[in-house]
Short mmCIF file of C-alpha atoms and ligand atoms in Angstrom, two decimals:
data_model
loop_
_atom_site.label_atom_id
_atom_site.label_comp_id
_atom_site.label_asym_id
_atom_site.label_seq_id
_atom_site.Cartn_x
_atom_site.Cartn_y
_atom_site.Cartn_z
CA UNK N 1097 126.81 126.14 121.82
CA UNK N 1098 129.13 123.43 122.87
CA UNK N 1099 126.89 121.07 121.47
CA UNK N 1100 126.86 122.97 117.81
CA UNK N 1101 130.81 122.92 118.06
CA UNK N 1102 130.92 119.01 118.81
CA UNK N 1103 128.55 118.61 115.58
CA UNK N 1104 130.65 120.80 113.67
CA UNK N 1105 134.14 118.92 114.68
CA UNK N 1106 132.25 115.55 114.11
CA UNK N 1107 131.32 116.66 110.36
CA UNK N 1108 134.81 117.88 109.64
CA UNK N 1109 136.26 114.59 111.00
CA UNK N 1110 134.21 112.33 108.91
CA UNK N 1111 134.51 114.14 105.61
CA UNK N 1112 134.68 111.65 103.00
CA UNK N 1113 136.51 110.66 99.77
CA UNK N 1114 134.90 111.14 96.81
CA UNK N 1115 134.43 108.49 94.14
CA UNK N 1116 132.13 107.98 91.21
CA UNK N 1117 129.45 105.50 91.35
CA UNK N 1118 125.70 105.07 90.26
CA UNK N 1119 123.17 105.19 93.06
CA UNK N 1120 122.66 101.48 93.61
CA UNK N 1121 118.97 102.18 94.92
CA UNK N 1122 118.22 103.60 91.35
CA UNK N 1123 119.54 100.57 89.71
CA UNK N 1124 117.68 98.27 91.77
CA UNK N 1125 114.30 100.23 91.69
CA UNK N 1126 114.38 101.13 88.28
CA UNK N 1127 114.08 97.50 87.04
CA UNK N 1128 110.30 97.74 87.13
CA UNK N 1129 109.30 101.58 87.11
CA UNK N 1130 110.69 104.76 85.50
CA UNK N 1131 113.20 106.39 87.79
CA UNK N 1132 110.78 109.31 88.29
CA UNK N 1133 108.51 106.89 90.32
CA UNK N 1134 111.16 106.63 92.87
CA UNK N 1135 113.21 109.78 92.92
CA UNK N 1136 112.42 112.49 95.29
CA UNK N 1137 113.14 114.82 92.60
CA UNK N 1138 114.09 113.62 89.16
CA UNK N 1139 116.90 116.52 88.87
CA UNK N 1140 118.87 115.13 91.80
CA UNK N 1141 119.16 111.71 90.66
CA UNK N 1142 122.02 111.99 88.02
CA UNK N 1143 125.23 110.36 88.96
CA UNK N 1144 125.85 110.34 92.83
CA UNK N 1145 129.39 111.23 93.49
CA UNK N 1146 129.94 110.13 96.85
CA UNK N 1147 130.62 106.55 98.70
CA UNK N 1148 127.43 104.90 99.52
CA UNK N 1149 126.59 102.68 102.62
CA UNK N 1150 123.93 100.02 102.15
CA UNK N 1151 121.41 99.68 105.00
CA UNK N 1152 118.46 97.43 105.74
CA UNK N 1153 115.48 99.25 107.04
CA UNK N 1154 116.33 97.73 110.51
CA UNK N 1155 119.53 99.32 110.38
CA UNK N 1156 117.92 102.71 109.51
CA UNK N 1157 115.55 102.39 112.42
CA UNK N 1158 118.68 101.48 114.87
CA UNK N 1159 121.07 104.22 113.96
CA UNK N 1160 118.18 106.91 113.98
CA UNK N 1161 117.05 105.83 117.30
CA UNK N 1162 120.60 105.58 118.73
CA UNK N 1163 121.44 109.25 117.54
CA UNK N 1164 118.23 110.85 118.89
CA UNK N 1165 118.35 109.01 122.20
CA UNK N 1166 122.16 110.09 122.60
CA UNK N 1167 121.16 113.50 121.92
CA UNK N 1168 118.75 113.70 124.78
CA UNK N 1169 115.28 112.76 123.19
CA UNK N 1170 112.87 110.98 125.40
CA UNK N 1171 111.75 107.40 124.57
CA UNK N 1172 108.06 108.21 123.46
CA UNK N 1173 109.36 111.01 120.93
CA UNK N 1174 112.33 109.06 119.84
CA UNK N 1175 109.91 106.33 118.70
CA UNK N 1176 107.69 108.77 116.97
CA UNK N 1177 110.65 110.57 115.01
CA UNK N 1178 112.26 107.39 114.28
CA UNK N 1179 109.16 106.07 112.64
CA UNK N 1180 108.84 109.19 110.57
CA UNK N 1181 112.36 108.84 109.42
CA UNK N 1182 112.31 105.11 108.78
CA UNK N 1183 109.28 105.28 106.95
CA UNK N 1184 110.60 108.11 104.72
CA UNK N 1185 113.60 105.82 103.92
CA UNK N 1186 111.37 103.03 103.27
CA UNK N 1187 109.03 104.99 100.93
CA UNK N 1188 112.10 106.68 99.06
CA UNK N 1189 111.50 110.30 100.58
CA UNK N 1190 115.13 110.82 100.93
CA UNK N 1191 114.78 114.69 101.72
CA UNK N 1192 112.94 113.62 105.08
CA UNK N 1193 114.86 110.53 105.94
CA UNK N 1194 118.27 109.91 107.52
CA UNK N 1195 119.47 113.36 105.79
CA UNK N 1196 117.46 115.14 108.57
CA UNK N 1197 119.11 113.28 111.50
CA UNK N 1198 121.89 115.85 112.11
CA UNK N 1199 119.15 118.56 112.06
CA UNK N 1200 116.99 116.70 114.59
CA UNK N 1201 120.07 116.12 116.96
CA UNK N 1202 121.59 119.61 116.52
CA UNK N 1203 118.07 121.21 117.54
CA UNK N 1204 118.35 118.98 120.53
CA UNK N 1205 121.96 119.55 121.51
CA UNK N 1206 121.67 123.21 121.15
CA UNK N 1207 118.47 123.52 123.16
CA UNK N 1208 116.21 124.59 120.36
CA UNK N 1209 114.34 121.48 121.20
CA UNK N 1210 114.01 120.32 124.68
CA UNK N 1211 113.93 116.46 124.53
CA UNK N 1212 112.49 115.81 127.67
CA UNK N 1213 109.19 117.67 126.82
CA UNK N 1214 105.68 115.51 126.51
CA UNK N 1215 102.89 117.31 124.72
CA UNK N 1216 99.97 118.49 126.46
CA UNK N 1217 96.56 117.50 124.87
CA UNK N 1218 93.47 119.68 125.53
CA UNK N 1219 89.93 119.05 124.60
CA UNK N 1220 89.14 122.46 123.51
CA UNK N 1221 85.56 121.95 121.92
CA UNK N 1222 83.28 119.34 120.65
CA UNK N 1223 85.32 119.24 117.34
CA UNK N 1224 88.66 120.72 118.30
CA UNK N 1225 91.57 119.24 119.96
CA UNK N 1226 94.55 121.48 120.76
CA UNK N 1227 98.12 120.15 121.54
CA UNK N 1228 100.87 122.27 123.09
CA UNK N 1229 103.83 120.49 121.63
CA UNK N 1230 106.01 122.24 124.41
CA UNK N 1231 108.32 123.27 121.79
CA UNK N 1232 108.93 119.61 120.94
CA UNK N 1233 109.12 117.80 117.67
CA UNK N 1234 105.69 117.32 115.82
CA UNK N 1235 105.42 113.65 115.45
CA UNK N 1236 104.86 113.08 119.11
CA UNK N 1237 102.44 115.91 119.48
CA UNK N 1238 100.46 114.57 116.55
CA UNK N 1239 100.35 110.99 118.13
CA UNK N 1240 99.41 112.45 121.34
CA UNK N 1241 96.07 114.28 119.96
CA UNK N 1242 95.29 111.86 117.15
CA UNK N 1243 92.97 109.39 118.99
CA UNK N 1244 90.72 112.32 120.35
CA UNK N 1245 90.51 114.08 117.12
CA UNK N 1246 89.69 110.85 115.22
CA UNK N 1247 86.84 110.06 118.05
CA UNK N 1248 85.58 113.63 117.61
CA UNK N 1249 85.44 113.35 113.83
CA UNK N 1250 83.60 110.24 113.93
CA UNK N 1251 81.08 111.96 116.39
CA UNK N 1252 80.66 115.13 114.78
CA UNK N 1253 81.59 114.32 111.16
CA UNK N 1254 84.65 116.89 111.40
CA UNK N 1255 87.07 117.56 113.67
CA UNK N 1256 90.49 119.56 113.93
CA UNK N 1257 93.72 118.85 115.50
CA UNK N 1258 95.32 122.36 116.26
CA UNK N 1259 99.25 121.96 117.39
CA UNK N 1260 101.17 124.91 118.47
CA UNK N 1261 104.68 125.31 119.76
CA UNK N 1262 106.15 122.42 117.66
CA UNK N 1263 108.97 121.84 115.48
CA UNK N 1264 108.06 119.99 112.34
CA UNK N 1265 110.65 118.66 110.44
CA UNK N 1266 109.21 115.67 108.53
CA UNK N 1267 107.02 114.79 105.67
CA UNK N 1268 103.32 115.39 106.06
CA UNK N 1269 102.24 112.22 104.26
CA UNK N 1270 103.14 110.27 107.46
CA UNK N 1271 100.17 111.88 109.38
CA UNK N 1272 97.57 111.97 106.72
CA UNK N 1273 98.17 108.38 105.39
CA UNK N 1274 97.70 106.91 108.79
CA UNK N 1275 94.30 109.08 109.25
CA UNK N 1276 93.15 107.80 105.90
CA UNK N 1277 93.76 104.21 107.23
CA UNK N 1278 91.26 105.10 109.87
CA UNK N 1279 88.62 105.72 107.03
CA UNK N 1280 88.93 109.51 107.43
CA UNK N 1281 89.82 112.19 105.02
CA UNK N 1282 92.64 114.30 106.42
CA UNK N 1283 94.31 117.67 105.37
CA UNK N 1284 97.39 118.80 107.01
CA UNK N 1285 98.99 122.21 106.79
CA UNK N 1286 102.58 123.31 108.46
CA UNK N 1287 104.38 126.54 108.16
CA UNK N 1288 108.05 126.71 108.85
CA UNK N 1289 111.26 129.24 109.10
CA UNK N 1290 110.70 131.87 106.10
CA UNK N 1291 112.53 130.80 102.91
CA UNK N 1292 109.97 131.77 100.16
CA UNK N 1293 109.36 135.12 98.54
CA UNK N 1294 105.68 136.33 97.82
CA UNK N 1295 105.17 136.45 93.92
CA UNK N 1296 104.81 138.31 91.97
CA UNK N 1297 107.28 141.22 93.05
CA UNK N 1298 108.75 139.94 96.25
CA UNK N 1299 112.35 139.41 97.04
CA UNK N 1300 112.23 138.88 100.84
CA UNK N 1301 111.66 135.61 102.46
CA UNK N 1302 107.98 135.89 103.79
CA UNK N 1303 106.63 132.52 103.62
CA UNK N 1304 107.70 128.93 104.87
CA UNK N 1305 108.28 126.16 102.38
CA UNK N 1306 104.44 125.68 103.69
CA UNK N 1307 103.71 122.13 102.84
CA UNK N 1308 100.22 120.69 102.99
CA UNK N 1309 98.95 117.22 102.64
CA UNK N 1310 95.48 115.36 101.82
CA UNK N 1311 94.81 111.83 102.54
CA UNK N 1312 91.72 110.09 101.27
CA UNK N 1313 90.65 106.51 102.15
CA UNK N 1314 90.48 103.79 99.55
CA UNK N 1315 88.58 100.38 99.60
CA UNK N 1316 90.59 97.53 101.12
CA UNK N 1317 93.39 99.28 102.49
CA UNK N 1318 95.31 97.96 105.71
CA UNK N 1319 94.79 99.61 109.14
CA UNK N 1320 97.14 102.03 110.29
CA UNK N 1321 100.02 100.20 112.02
CA UNK N 1322 101.20 101.23 115.25
CA UNK N 1323 104.44 103.43 115.71
CA UNK N 1324 107.33 101.22 115.01
CA UNK N 1325 105.35 98.67 113.00
CA UNK N 1326 106.65 100.12 109.57
CA UNK N 1327 107.43 96.54 108.37
CA UNK N 1328 103.85 95.35 108.85
CA UNK N 1329 103.16 92.82 106.03
CA UNK N 1330 99.66 94.04 105.41
CA UNK N 1331 101.23 97.25 103.98
CA UNK N 1332 103.28 95.47 101.49
CA UNK N 1333 100.44 93.02 100.60
CA UNK N 1334 97.86 95.47 99.95
CA UNK N 1335 97.14 96.34 96.31
CA UNK N 1336 97.11 100.09 97.15
CA UNK N 1337 97.24 102.30 100.09
CA UNK N 1338 94.95 105.39 100.78
CA UNK N 1339 95.16 108.25 98.05
CA UNK N 1340 97.86 110.68 99.46
CA UNK N 1341 99.33 113.76 98.04
CA UNK N 1342 101.94 115.86 100.15
CA UNK N 1343 103.63 118.84 98.60
CA UNK N 1344 105.45 122.01 99.64
CA UNK N 1345 103.98 125.22 98.31
CA UNK N 1346 107.53 126.11 97.35
CA UNK N 1347 108.55 125.17 93.70
CA UNK N 1348 111.15 122.83 95.25
CA UNK N 1349 111.25 121.48 98.76
CA UNK N 1350 114.23 123.25 100.53
CA UNK N 1351 115.65 119.52 101.55
CA UNK N 1352 115.78 118.74 97.74
CA UNK N 1353 117.74 121.90 97.24
CA UNK N 1354 120.23 120.84 100.03
CA UNK N 1355 120.49 117.49 98.56
CA UNK N 1356 121.54 119.27 95.19
CA UNK N 1357 123.98 121.35 97.02
CA UNK N 1358 125.40 118.18 98.76
CA UNK N 1359 125.45 116.23 95.43
CA UNK N 1360 126.79 119.11 93.21
CA UNK N 1361 123.70 119.52 91.16
CA UNK N 1362 122.32 122.76 89.66
CA UNK N 1363 118.70 123.50 90.37
CA UNK N 1364 115.92 123.68 87.67
CA UNK N 1365 115.00 127.17 86.42
CA UNK N 1366 112.39 129.08 88.29
CA UNK N 1367 112.73 127.71 92.01
CA UNK N 1368 114.79 130.26 93.43
CA UNK N 1369 116.15 133.88 93.40
CA UNK N 1370 119.54 135.13 94.76
CA UNK N 1371 120.12 137.84 97.52
CA UNK N 1372 119.51 140.47 94.71
CA UNK N 1373 116.25 138.98 93.59
CA UNK N 1374 117.58 137.67 90.15
CA UNK N 1375 116.75 134.26 89.06
CA UNK N 1376 119.36 131.33 89.87
CA UNK N 1377 120.17 127.95 89.54
CA UNK N 1378 122.91 127.58 91.87
CA UNK N 1379 121.90 126.01 95.14
CA UNK N 1380 124.35 128.09 97.45
CA UNK N 1381 122.97 131.43 95.83
CA UNK N 1382 119.37 129.94 96.26
CA UNK N 1383 119.91 129.03 99.68
CA UNK N 1384 121.19 132.43 100.56
CA UNK N 1385 118.62 134.20 98.63
CA UNK N 1386 114.95 133.18 98.55
CA UNK N 1387 112.90 130.28 97.17
CA UNK N 1388 110.06 130.70 94.86
CA UNK N 1389 106.40 129.29 95.29
CA UNK N 1390 105.05 127.05 92.64
CA UNK N 1391 102.93 128.53 90.00
CA UNK N 1392 103.54 132.23 90.61
CA UNK N 1393 100.76 134.08 92.11
CA UNK N 1394 98.72 130.87 92.58
CA UNK N 1395 101.47 129.27 94.71
CA UNK N 1396 101.80 132.63 96.75
CA UNK N 1397 98.06 132.34 97.56
CA UNK N 1398 98.31 128.73 98.60
CA UNK N 1399 101.55 129.66 100.70
CA UNK N 1400 99.58 132.57 102.39
CA UNK N 1401 96.61 130.07 103.08
CA UNK N 1402 98.94 127.59 104.73
CA UNK N 1403 100.67 130.33 106.90
CA UNK N 1404 97.27 131.47 108.11
CA UNK N 1405 95.87 128.07 108.86
CA UNK N 1406 98.98 126.57 110.35
CA UNK N 1407 100.26 129.62 112.29
CA UNK N 1408 97.38 132.26 112.58
CA UNK N 1409 94.81 129.68 113.38
CA UNK N 1410 96.96 127.60 115.87
CA UNK N 1411 98.27 130.72 117.87
CA UNK N 1412 101.75 129.98 116.42
CA UNK N 1413 104.45 132.29 115.11
CA UNK N 1414 104.50 133.15 111.37
CA UNK N 1415 107.43 131.86 109.17
CA UNK N 1416 108.84 135.39 109.18
CA UNK N 1417 108.63 135.60 112.91
CA UNK N 1418 110.38 132.22 113.21
CA UNK N 1419 113.18 133.19 110.89
CA UNK N 1420 116.68 133.43 112.62
CA UNK N 1421 117.58 136.81 111.36
CA UNK N 1422 121.07 136.56 112.55
CA UNK N 1423 121.72 133.85 110.27
CA UNK N 1424 121.32 134.98 106.51
CA UNK N 1425 123.56 132.51 104.87
CA UNK N 1426 121.03 130.05 104.16
CA UNK N 1427 123.06 127.41 106.13
CA UNK N 1428 120.79 127.11 109.03
CA UNK N 1429 119.78 123.63 109.08
CA UNK N 1430 118.06 123.60 112.35
CA UNK N 1431 114.24 123.14 112.38
CA UNK N 1432 112.28 126.13 113.76
CA UNK N 1433 108.98 126.39 116.15
CA UNK N 1434 105.68 126.93 114.41
CA UNK N 1435 102.15 125.30 114.00
CA UNK N 1436 100.29 122.74 112.47
CA UNK N 1437 96.59 122.18 111.60
CA UNK N 1438 94.83 118.98 110.67
CA UNK N 1439 91.31 118.70 109.66
CA UNK N 1440 89.87 115.42 109.78
CA UNK N 1441 86.41 114.49 107.97
CA UNK N 1442 84.20 111.56 108.22
CA UNK N 1443 83.19 110.81 104.64
CA UNK N 1444 80.37 108.32 106.02
CA UNK N 1445 78.87 111.31 107.52
CA UNK N 1446 79.31 113.80 104.57
CA UNK N 1447 78.14 111.32 102.16
CA UNK N 1448 74.79 110.88 104.05
CA UNK N 1449 76.04 107.43 104.98
CA UNK N 1450 75.85 106.27 101.15
CA UNK N 1451 76.84 102.97 100.64
CA UNK N 1452 79.36 102.56 98.15
CA UNK N 1453 80.78 106.05 98.33
CA UNK N 1454 84.48 104.38 98.10
CA UNK N 1455 83.60 102.61 95.13
CA UNK N 1456 82.22 105.48 93.43
CA UNK N 1457 85.67 107.23 94.09
CA UNK N 1458 87.33 104.29 92.69
CA UNK N 1459 85.85 104.79 89.38
CA UNK N 1460 87.59 108.20 89.33
CA UNK N 1461 90.91 106.66 89.97
CA UNK N 1462 90.35 104.09 87.22
CA UNK N 1463 89.42 106.71 84.74
CA UNK N 1464 92.76 108.68 85.35
CA UNK N 1465 94.70 105.48 85.31
CA UNK N 1466 93.17 104.39 82.04
CA UNK N 1467 95.52 106.78 80.17
CA UNK N 1468 99.05 105.92 79.82
CA UNK N 1469 101.63 107.97 81.61
CA UNK N 1470 99.47 108.58 84.24
CA UNK N 1471 99.69 107.61 87.97
CA UNK N 1472 98.24 108.67 91.18
CA UNK N 1473 100.15 110.43 93.75
CA UNK N 1474 101.39 108.28 96.43
CA UNK N 1475 101.94 105.31 94.04
CA UNK N 1476 105.59 106.10 93.84
CA UNK N 1477 105.63 105.67 97.58
CA UNK N 1478 103.78 102.58 97.71
CA UNK N 1479 106.04 100.87 95.17
CA UNK N 1480 108.99 101.69 96.87
CA UNK N 1481 107.42 100.34 100.16
CA UNK N 1482 107.17 96.79 98.53
CA UNK N 1483 110.86 96.88 97.47
CA UNK N 1484 112.85 98.41 100.34
CA UNK N 1485 112.09 96.04 102.84
CA UNK N 1486 113.78 93.35 100.62
CA UNK N 1487 116.58 95.36 98.93
CA UNK N 1488 117.43 97.99 101.62
CA UNK N 1489 118.48 101.53 100.98
CA UNK N 1490 121.63 103.50 100.33
CA UNK N 1491 122.77 106.70 101.77
CA UNK N 1492 126.24 108.54 101.44
CA UNK N 1493 128.76 106.93 103.63
CA UNK N 1494 129.68 110.34 105.29
CA UNK N 1495 125.91 110.64 106.37
CA UNK N 1496 126.15 107.18 107.70
CA UNK N 1497 129.23 108.02 109.72
CA UNK N 1498 127.95 111.35 110.89
CA UNK N 1499 124.68 109.56 112.26
CA UNK N 1500 126.76 106.66 113.85
CA UNK N 1501 129.12 109.25 115.65
CA UNK N 1502 126.02 111.09 116.79
CA UNK N 1503 124.74 107.70 118.54
CA UNK N 1504 128.22 106.86 119.84
CA UNK N 1505 128.44 110.30 121.68
CA UNK N 1506 127.11 110.42 125.11
CA UNK N 1507 125.09 113.61 125.77
CA UNK N 1508 127.02 114.39 128.80
CA UNK N 1509 130.30 114.31 126.96
CA UNK N 1510 128.69 116.61 124.32
CA UNK N 1511 127.43 119.41 126.58
P1 NDP U 2029 106.97 116.34 95.29
O1 NDP U 2029 106.77 117.54 94.10
O2 NDP U 2029 108.08 115.60 95.14
O3 NDP U 2029 105.70 115.64 95.23
C1 NDP U 2029 104.41 116.24 95.43
C2 NDP U 2029 103.20 115.36 95.42
O4 NDP U 2029 103.09 114.93 93.93
C3 NDP U 2029 103.58 113.97 95.97
O5 NDP U 2029 102.43 113.53 96.74
C4 NDP U 2029 103.93 113.04 94.99
O6 NDP U 2029 103.51 111.57 95.04
C5 NDP U 2029 102.96 113.77 93.69
N1 NDP U 2029 103.55 113.41 92.48
C6 NDP U 2029 104.84 113.68 91.94
N2 NDP U 2029 104.99 113.34 90.80
C7 NDP U 2029 103.73 112.79 90.25
C8 NDP U 2029 103.30 112.31 89.14
N3 NDP U 2029 104.17 112.15 88.08
N4 NDP U 2029 102.04 111.91 89.03
C9 NDP U 2029 101.24 111.97 90.13
N5 NDP U 2029 101.67 112.62 91.31
C10 NDP U 2029 102.88 112.74 91.47
O7 NDP U 2029 106.95 117.18 96.75
P2 NDP U 2029 107.78 118.30 97.34
O8 NDP U 2029 109.08 118.48 96.86
O9 NDP U 2029 106.76 119.45 97.29
O10 NDP U 2029 107.46 118.22 98.99
C11 NDP U 2029 108.40 116.97 99.44
C12 NDP U 2029 108.27 116.66 100.70
O11 NDP U 2029 108.70 117.71 101.66
C13 NDP U 2029 106.86 116.54 101.42
O12 NDP U 2029 106.59 115.31 101.93
C14 NDP U 2029 106.53 117.59 102.25
O13 NDP U 2029 105.68 117.34 103.31
C15 NDP U 2029 107.90 117.98 102.91
N6 NDP U 2029 108.11 119.29 103.38
C16 NDP U 2029 108.14 119.34 104.80
C17 NDP U 2029 108.31 120.65 105.46
C18 NDP U 2029 108.27 120.71 106.88
O14 NDP U 2029 108.49 121.80 107.17
N7 NDP U 2029 107.99 119.68 107.50
C19 NDP U 2029 108.44 121.71 104.53
C20 NDP U 2029 108.46 121.71 103.17
C21 NDP U 2029 108.19 120.35 102.71
P3 NDP U 2029 104.63 110.55 95.39
O15 NDP U 2029 105.03 110.93 96.82
O16 NDP U 2029 104.03 109.05 95.03
O17 NDP U 2029 105.67 110.90 94.32
#
């Protein structure tokens, strides 16, 4: 509790002066591509009304590492989470970059996550790896079970990595892209705290924002870099990375709604209802009410599937069970304990060892891209990845100050 009080004081003390400026990152990046390539959500990318701080990616890594370590996270987990956060900033995925650090630290400081925990890996069956994350963050748990799951997929053609008792607070492309770079097809499913109503008809928060991600190998991609090697030149030199899509089953990711709230933007229609179940475009009312799944009943069905795979199948709590009933303000930014299921498929085995299956898949991509106005999912991230190591990134100055203050604090002083 004292940790939470410290964080609240810190936030108040660094509240910033508002001024008007255009997001420098958008100016830099829009020179070659339409802005929709770079924005996490185009609706959030109007004028940014906060003072900005420019950072190199090395600085991003450093302030992230310091804040997590000072909050009591062990070195292995700090390296894994720092990699997830730094690569999110590198790829222009703001909602899972430095914006998340205060949530990570708060979870450590208020005891939601034990920073000293190391995940336990169990060889559960010829094709199944189970990881008990021990209530810790998901990235170190994924890394702990990853190599065994890869070798099982290569031996058996398919395997799954079943993670329970974990706190997932990151974007899922991080894990599936890395597996696709091992020439495996990867599908990942994660549930969360309940934020999303079942549609049609529901008003109550039942589902998490329940993301799922898909990674598919492509010819001539670089091998997966080790943790912390996010600046590996092979990544920016390759013509393209693996095909990856990664999306929440909510119409809008919660992080995006929080960014709209922070930046004073309204929401698009159809992403949320207020406490009474009426449609709303107010971020405050949406966060206090419920989010909607994408695509009505079809999105609800996907959210239900993710819930069953990520929680039901891994032995983890459902999103409605993870919800903190004492907090119905929508202000709770702390991550919750839940599960993740990752399925790995070796396409060499499923395609009967046929030569040229990758080239065959390339013909589909070429066919899609022949039409003007199309792009493949993940192209936005890969385009950002070539630029941010040179240009750096920007974040609100208030966010920078907050993260630096977290890194400056000694945990013993805080608790
Ligand atoms: P988006 O709607 O921004 O993007 C979804 C996918 O669609 C991405 O793969 C994106 O590729 C692709 N895409 C977007 N526009 C186009 C286009 N014009 N043509 C082709 N493909 C396109 O994602 P969400 O807002 O749903 O989710 C954001 C993130 O939030 C995800 O990374 C997700 O994992 C994360 N999340 C994490 C949670 C957790 O508990 N850990 C909970 C919920 C969400 P590209 O990246 O190249 O734009």
